[in-house]
Short mmCIF file of C-alpha atoms in Angstrom, two decimals:
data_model
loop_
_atom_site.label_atom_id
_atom_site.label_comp_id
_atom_site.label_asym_id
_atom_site.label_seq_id
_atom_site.Cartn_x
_atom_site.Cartn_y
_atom_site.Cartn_z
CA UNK A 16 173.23 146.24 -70.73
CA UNK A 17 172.44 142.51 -69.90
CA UNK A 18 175.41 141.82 -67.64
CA UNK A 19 178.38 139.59 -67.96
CA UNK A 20 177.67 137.18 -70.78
CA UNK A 21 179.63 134.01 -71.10
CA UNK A 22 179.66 131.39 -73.82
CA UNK A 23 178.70 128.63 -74.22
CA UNK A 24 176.82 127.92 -71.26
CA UNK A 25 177.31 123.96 -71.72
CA UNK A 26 180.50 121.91 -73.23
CA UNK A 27 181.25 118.58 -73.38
CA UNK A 28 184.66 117.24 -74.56
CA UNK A 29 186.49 114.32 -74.81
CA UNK A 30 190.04 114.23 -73.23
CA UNK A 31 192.70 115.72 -74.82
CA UNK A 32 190.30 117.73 -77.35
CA UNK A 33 190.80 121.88 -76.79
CA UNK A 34 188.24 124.17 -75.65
CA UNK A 35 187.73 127.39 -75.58
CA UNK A 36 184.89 129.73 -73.87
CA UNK A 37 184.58 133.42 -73.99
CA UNK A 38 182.85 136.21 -72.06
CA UNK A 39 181.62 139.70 -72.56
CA UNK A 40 181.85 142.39 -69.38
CA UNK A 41 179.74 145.16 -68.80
CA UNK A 42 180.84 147.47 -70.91
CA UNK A 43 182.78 149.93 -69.02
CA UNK A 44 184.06 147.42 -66.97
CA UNK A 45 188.06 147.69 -67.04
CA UNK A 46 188.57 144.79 -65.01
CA UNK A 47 188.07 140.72 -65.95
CA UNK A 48 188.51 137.80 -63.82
CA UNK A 49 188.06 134.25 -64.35
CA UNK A 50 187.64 131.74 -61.67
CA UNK A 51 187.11 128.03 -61.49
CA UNK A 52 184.46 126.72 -59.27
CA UNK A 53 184.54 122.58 -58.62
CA UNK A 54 181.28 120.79 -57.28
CA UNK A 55 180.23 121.87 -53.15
CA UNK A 56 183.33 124.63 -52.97
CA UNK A 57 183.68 128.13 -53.64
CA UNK A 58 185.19 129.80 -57.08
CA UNK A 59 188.73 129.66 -56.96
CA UNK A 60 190.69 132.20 -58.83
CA UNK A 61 192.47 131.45 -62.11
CA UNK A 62 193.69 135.07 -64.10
CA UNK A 63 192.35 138.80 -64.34
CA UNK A 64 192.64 141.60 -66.64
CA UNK A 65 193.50 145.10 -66.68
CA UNK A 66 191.64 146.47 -69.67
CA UNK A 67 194.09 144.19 -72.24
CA UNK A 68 196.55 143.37 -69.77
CA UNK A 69 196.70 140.30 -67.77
CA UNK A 70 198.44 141.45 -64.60
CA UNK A 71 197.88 138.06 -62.54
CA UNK A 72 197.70 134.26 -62.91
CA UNK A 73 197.17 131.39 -60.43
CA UNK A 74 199.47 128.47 -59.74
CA UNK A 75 195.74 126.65 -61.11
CA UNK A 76 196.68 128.18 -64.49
CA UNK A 77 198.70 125.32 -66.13
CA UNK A 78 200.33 126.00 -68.95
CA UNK A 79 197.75 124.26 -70.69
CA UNK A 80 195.37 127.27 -69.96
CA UNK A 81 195.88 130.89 -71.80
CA UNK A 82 193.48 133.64 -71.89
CA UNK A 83 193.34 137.03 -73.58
CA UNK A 84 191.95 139.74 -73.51
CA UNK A 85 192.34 141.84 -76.74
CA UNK A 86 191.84 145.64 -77.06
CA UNK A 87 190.38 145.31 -73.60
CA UNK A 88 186.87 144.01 -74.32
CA UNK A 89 185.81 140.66 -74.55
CA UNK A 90 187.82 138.03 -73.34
CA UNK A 91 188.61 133.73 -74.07
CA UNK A 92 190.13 131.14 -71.66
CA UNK A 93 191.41 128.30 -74.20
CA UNK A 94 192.25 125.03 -72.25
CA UNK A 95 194.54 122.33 -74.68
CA UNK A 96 194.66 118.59 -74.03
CA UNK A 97 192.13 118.51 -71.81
CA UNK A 98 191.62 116.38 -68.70
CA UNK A 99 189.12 114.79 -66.61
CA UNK A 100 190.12 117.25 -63.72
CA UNK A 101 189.31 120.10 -65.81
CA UNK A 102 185.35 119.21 -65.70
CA UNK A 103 184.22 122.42 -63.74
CA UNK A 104 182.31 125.63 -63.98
CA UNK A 105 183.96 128.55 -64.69
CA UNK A 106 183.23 131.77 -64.32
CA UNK A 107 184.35 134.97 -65.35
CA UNK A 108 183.68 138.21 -63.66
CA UNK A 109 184.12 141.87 -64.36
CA UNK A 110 184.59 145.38 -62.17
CA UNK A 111 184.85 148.92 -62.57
CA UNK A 112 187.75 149.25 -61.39
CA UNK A 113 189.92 147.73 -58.51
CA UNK A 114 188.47 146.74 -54.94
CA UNK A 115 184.66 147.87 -56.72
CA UNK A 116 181.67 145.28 -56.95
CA UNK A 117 182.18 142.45 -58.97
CA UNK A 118 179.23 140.87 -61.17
CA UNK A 119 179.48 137.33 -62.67
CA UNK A 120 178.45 135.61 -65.77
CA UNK A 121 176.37 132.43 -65.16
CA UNK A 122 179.09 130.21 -66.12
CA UNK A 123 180.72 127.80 -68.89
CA UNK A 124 179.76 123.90 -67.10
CA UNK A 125 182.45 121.96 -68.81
CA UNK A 126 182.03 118.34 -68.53
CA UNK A 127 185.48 116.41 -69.62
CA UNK A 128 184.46 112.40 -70.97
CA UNK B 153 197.20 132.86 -46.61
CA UNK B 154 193.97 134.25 -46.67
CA UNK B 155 191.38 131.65 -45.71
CA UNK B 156 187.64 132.03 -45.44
CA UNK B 157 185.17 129.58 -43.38
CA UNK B 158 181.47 129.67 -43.75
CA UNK B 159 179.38 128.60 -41.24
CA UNK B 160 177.26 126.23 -40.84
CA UNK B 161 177.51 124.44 -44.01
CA UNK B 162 174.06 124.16 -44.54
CA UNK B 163 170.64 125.23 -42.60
CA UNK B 164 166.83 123.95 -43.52
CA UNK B 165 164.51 126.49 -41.57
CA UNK B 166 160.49 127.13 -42.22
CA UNK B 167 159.36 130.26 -44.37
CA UNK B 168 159.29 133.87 -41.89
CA UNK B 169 162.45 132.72 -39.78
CA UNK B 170 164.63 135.20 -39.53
CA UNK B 171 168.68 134.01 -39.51
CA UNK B 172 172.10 134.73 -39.50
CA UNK B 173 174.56 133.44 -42.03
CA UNK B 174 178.37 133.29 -41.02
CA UNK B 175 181.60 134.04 -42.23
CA UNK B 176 185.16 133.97 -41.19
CA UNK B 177 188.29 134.93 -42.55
CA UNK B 178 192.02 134.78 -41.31
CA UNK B 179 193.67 138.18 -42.02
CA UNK B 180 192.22 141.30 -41.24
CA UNK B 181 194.06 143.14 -44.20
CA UNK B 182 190.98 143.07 -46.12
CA UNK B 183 189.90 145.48 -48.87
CA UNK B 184 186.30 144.82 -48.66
CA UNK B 185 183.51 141.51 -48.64
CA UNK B 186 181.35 140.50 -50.93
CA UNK B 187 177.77 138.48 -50.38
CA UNK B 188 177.07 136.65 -53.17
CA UNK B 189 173.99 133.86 -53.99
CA UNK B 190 174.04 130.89 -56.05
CA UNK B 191 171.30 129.34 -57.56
CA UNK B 192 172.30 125.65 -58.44
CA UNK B 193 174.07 125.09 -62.16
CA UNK B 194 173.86 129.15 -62.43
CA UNK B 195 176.36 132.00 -61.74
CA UNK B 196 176.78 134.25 -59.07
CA UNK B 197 174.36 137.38 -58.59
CA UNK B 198 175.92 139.66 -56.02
CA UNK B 199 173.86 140.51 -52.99
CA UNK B 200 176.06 143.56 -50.83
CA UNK B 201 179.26 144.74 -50.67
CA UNK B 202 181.24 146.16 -47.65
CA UNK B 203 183.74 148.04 -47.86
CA UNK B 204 186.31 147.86 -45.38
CA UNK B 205 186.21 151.03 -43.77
CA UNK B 206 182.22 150.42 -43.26
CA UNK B 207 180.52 148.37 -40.50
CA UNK B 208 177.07 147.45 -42.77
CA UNK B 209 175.26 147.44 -45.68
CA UNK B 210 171.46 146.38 -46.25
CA UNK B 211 169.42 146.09 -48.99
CA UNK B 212 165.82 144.53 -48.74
CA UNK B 213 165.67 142.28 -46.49
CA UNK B 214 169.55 141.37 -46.02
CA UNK B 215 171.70 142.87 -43.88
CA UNK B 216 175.38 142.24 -43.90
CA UNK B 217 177.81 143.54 -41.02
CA UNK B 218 181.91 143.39 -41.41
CA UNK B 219 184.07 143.25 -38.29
CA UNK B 220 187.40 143.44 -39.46
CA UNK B 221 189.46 143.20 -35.93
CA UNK B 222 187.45 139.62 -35.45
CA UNK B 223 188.00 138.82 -39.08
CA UNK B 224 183.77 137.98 -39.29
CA UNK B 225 181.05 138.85 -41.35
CA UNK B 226 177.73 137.78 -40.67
CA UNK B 227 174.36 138.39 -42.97
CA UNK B 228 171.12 138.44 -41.69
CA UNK B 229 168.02 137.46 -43.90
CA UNK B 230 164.79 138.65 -42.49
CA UNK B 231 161.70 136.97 -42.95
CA UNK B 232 162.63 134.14 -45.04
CA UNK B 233 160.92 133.05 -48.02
CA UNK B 234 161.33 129.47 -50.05
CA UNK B 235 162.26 131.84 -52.81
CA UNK B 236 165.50 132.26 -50.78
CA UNK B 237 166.38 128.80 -51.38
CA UNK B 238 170.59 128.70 -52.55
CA UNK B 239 173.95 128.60 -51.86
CA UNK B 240 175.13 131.99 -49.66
CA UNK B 241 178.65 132.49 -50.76
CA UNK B 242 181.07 135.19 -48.86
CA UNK B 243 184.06 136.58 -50.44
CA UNK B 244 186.78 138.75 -49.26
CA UNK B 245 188.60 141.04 -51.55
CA UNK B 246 192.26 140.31 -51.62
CA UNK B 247 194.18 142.62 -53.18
CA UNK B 248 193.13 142.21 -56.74
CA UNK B 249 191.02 139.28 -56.24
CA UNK B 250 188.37 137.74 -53.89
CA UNK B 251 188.63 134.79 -51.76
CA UNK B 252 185.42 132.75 -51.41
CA UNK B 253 184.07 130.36 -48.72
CA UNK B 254 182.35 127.08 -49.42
CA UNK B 255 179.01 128.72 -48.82
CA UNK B 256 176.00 127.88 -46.64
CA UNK B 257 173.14 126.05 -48.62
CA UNK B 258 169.91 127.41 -47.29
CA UNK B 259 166.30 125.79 -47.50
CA UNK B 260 163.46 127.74 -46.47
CA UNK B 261 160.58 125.31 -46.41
CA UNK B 262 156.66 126.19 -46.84
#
């Protein structure tokens, strides 16, 4: 097991194309999160999974921004009409199980032009 | 709200100081904290966890202490090394998610 793996590692869009990234847990891992982490602050988070069930979103998540989670394994954040405020990294995460150790991917750096 | 303050914002020291990183959070109601580094561009690699019923962890060369009543965590890096060169995140769990600082940047210089 290599870790959390997240794809791609780089994207660069213009504004008001759609993205989407994707990440693989450890396996095992029930839980997902994905956070969004801006230049010189700390993650911030956006939505997290319950095996295939996503029990929480942020006010962050527009409704420009879905993920999913099917069957529980690997999951996508899709972002539509993007904008220059969406250039971030983001990060998704994944735990045991609640209030356990979380381990992050290194990141999708998306760069809106 | 839950709000968490790292202190100092960033710290240059010379290799084999040993020092203390800060953090602060406003409610107490904590499940447990997270230490986390960040290498610049790249992800987070997790460094301890405290739970909240537990006063320290240490691994290596890092210690990390939780006192919930103060709402502060500090961690301690012994014997620095220009390898420990990053961004020191904390992060408090939160119910079903953790709340991050804005990290300390750390130099450790030859």
């Amino acid at each position: 097991d290599t870790g959390v793996s997240q794809n791609p590692r780089h994207k660069i869009t213009k504004r008001g194309q759609n993205v989407t990234f994707r990440c693989d847990p450890i396996s095992e891992h029930n839980r997902l999160y994905w956070y969004r982490q801006t230049l010189g602050q700390g993650p911030e988070f956006l939505t997290y999974f319950q095996n295939e069930a996503q029990l929480e979103k942020s006010r962050l998540l527009s409704d420009r921004f879905s993920a999913e989670r099917p069957k529980g394994s690997f999951s996508t954040l899709e972002i539509q009409r993007t904008e220059q405020g969406d250039s971030a990294m983001y990060l998704c995460a994944s735990s045991v199980a609640r209030n356990t150790e979380a381990f992050f991917g290194q990141g999708t750096r998306l760069t809106v032009v | 709200k839950q709000e968490v303050t790292q202190i100092p914002a960033a710290l240059s020291v010379p290799e084999g100081e040993n020092l203390v990183l800060n953090c602060s959070f406003t409610d107490s109601a904590i499940y447990n904290l997270q230490w986390f580094r960040q290498d610049p561009g790249k992800g987070l690699t997790s460094l301890l966890l405290i739970q909240s019923s537990q006063r320290e962890q240490t691994s290596g060369r890092l210690n990390a202490s939780l006192d919930k009543s103060s709402g502060r965590s500090t961690l301690y890096i012994a014997a620095s090394q220009p390898g420990d060169s990053a961004t020191y995140l904390c992060a408090v769990g939160n119910t079903d998610k953790l709340i991050f600082g804005t990290g300390t940047r750390l130099q450790v210089f030859p």
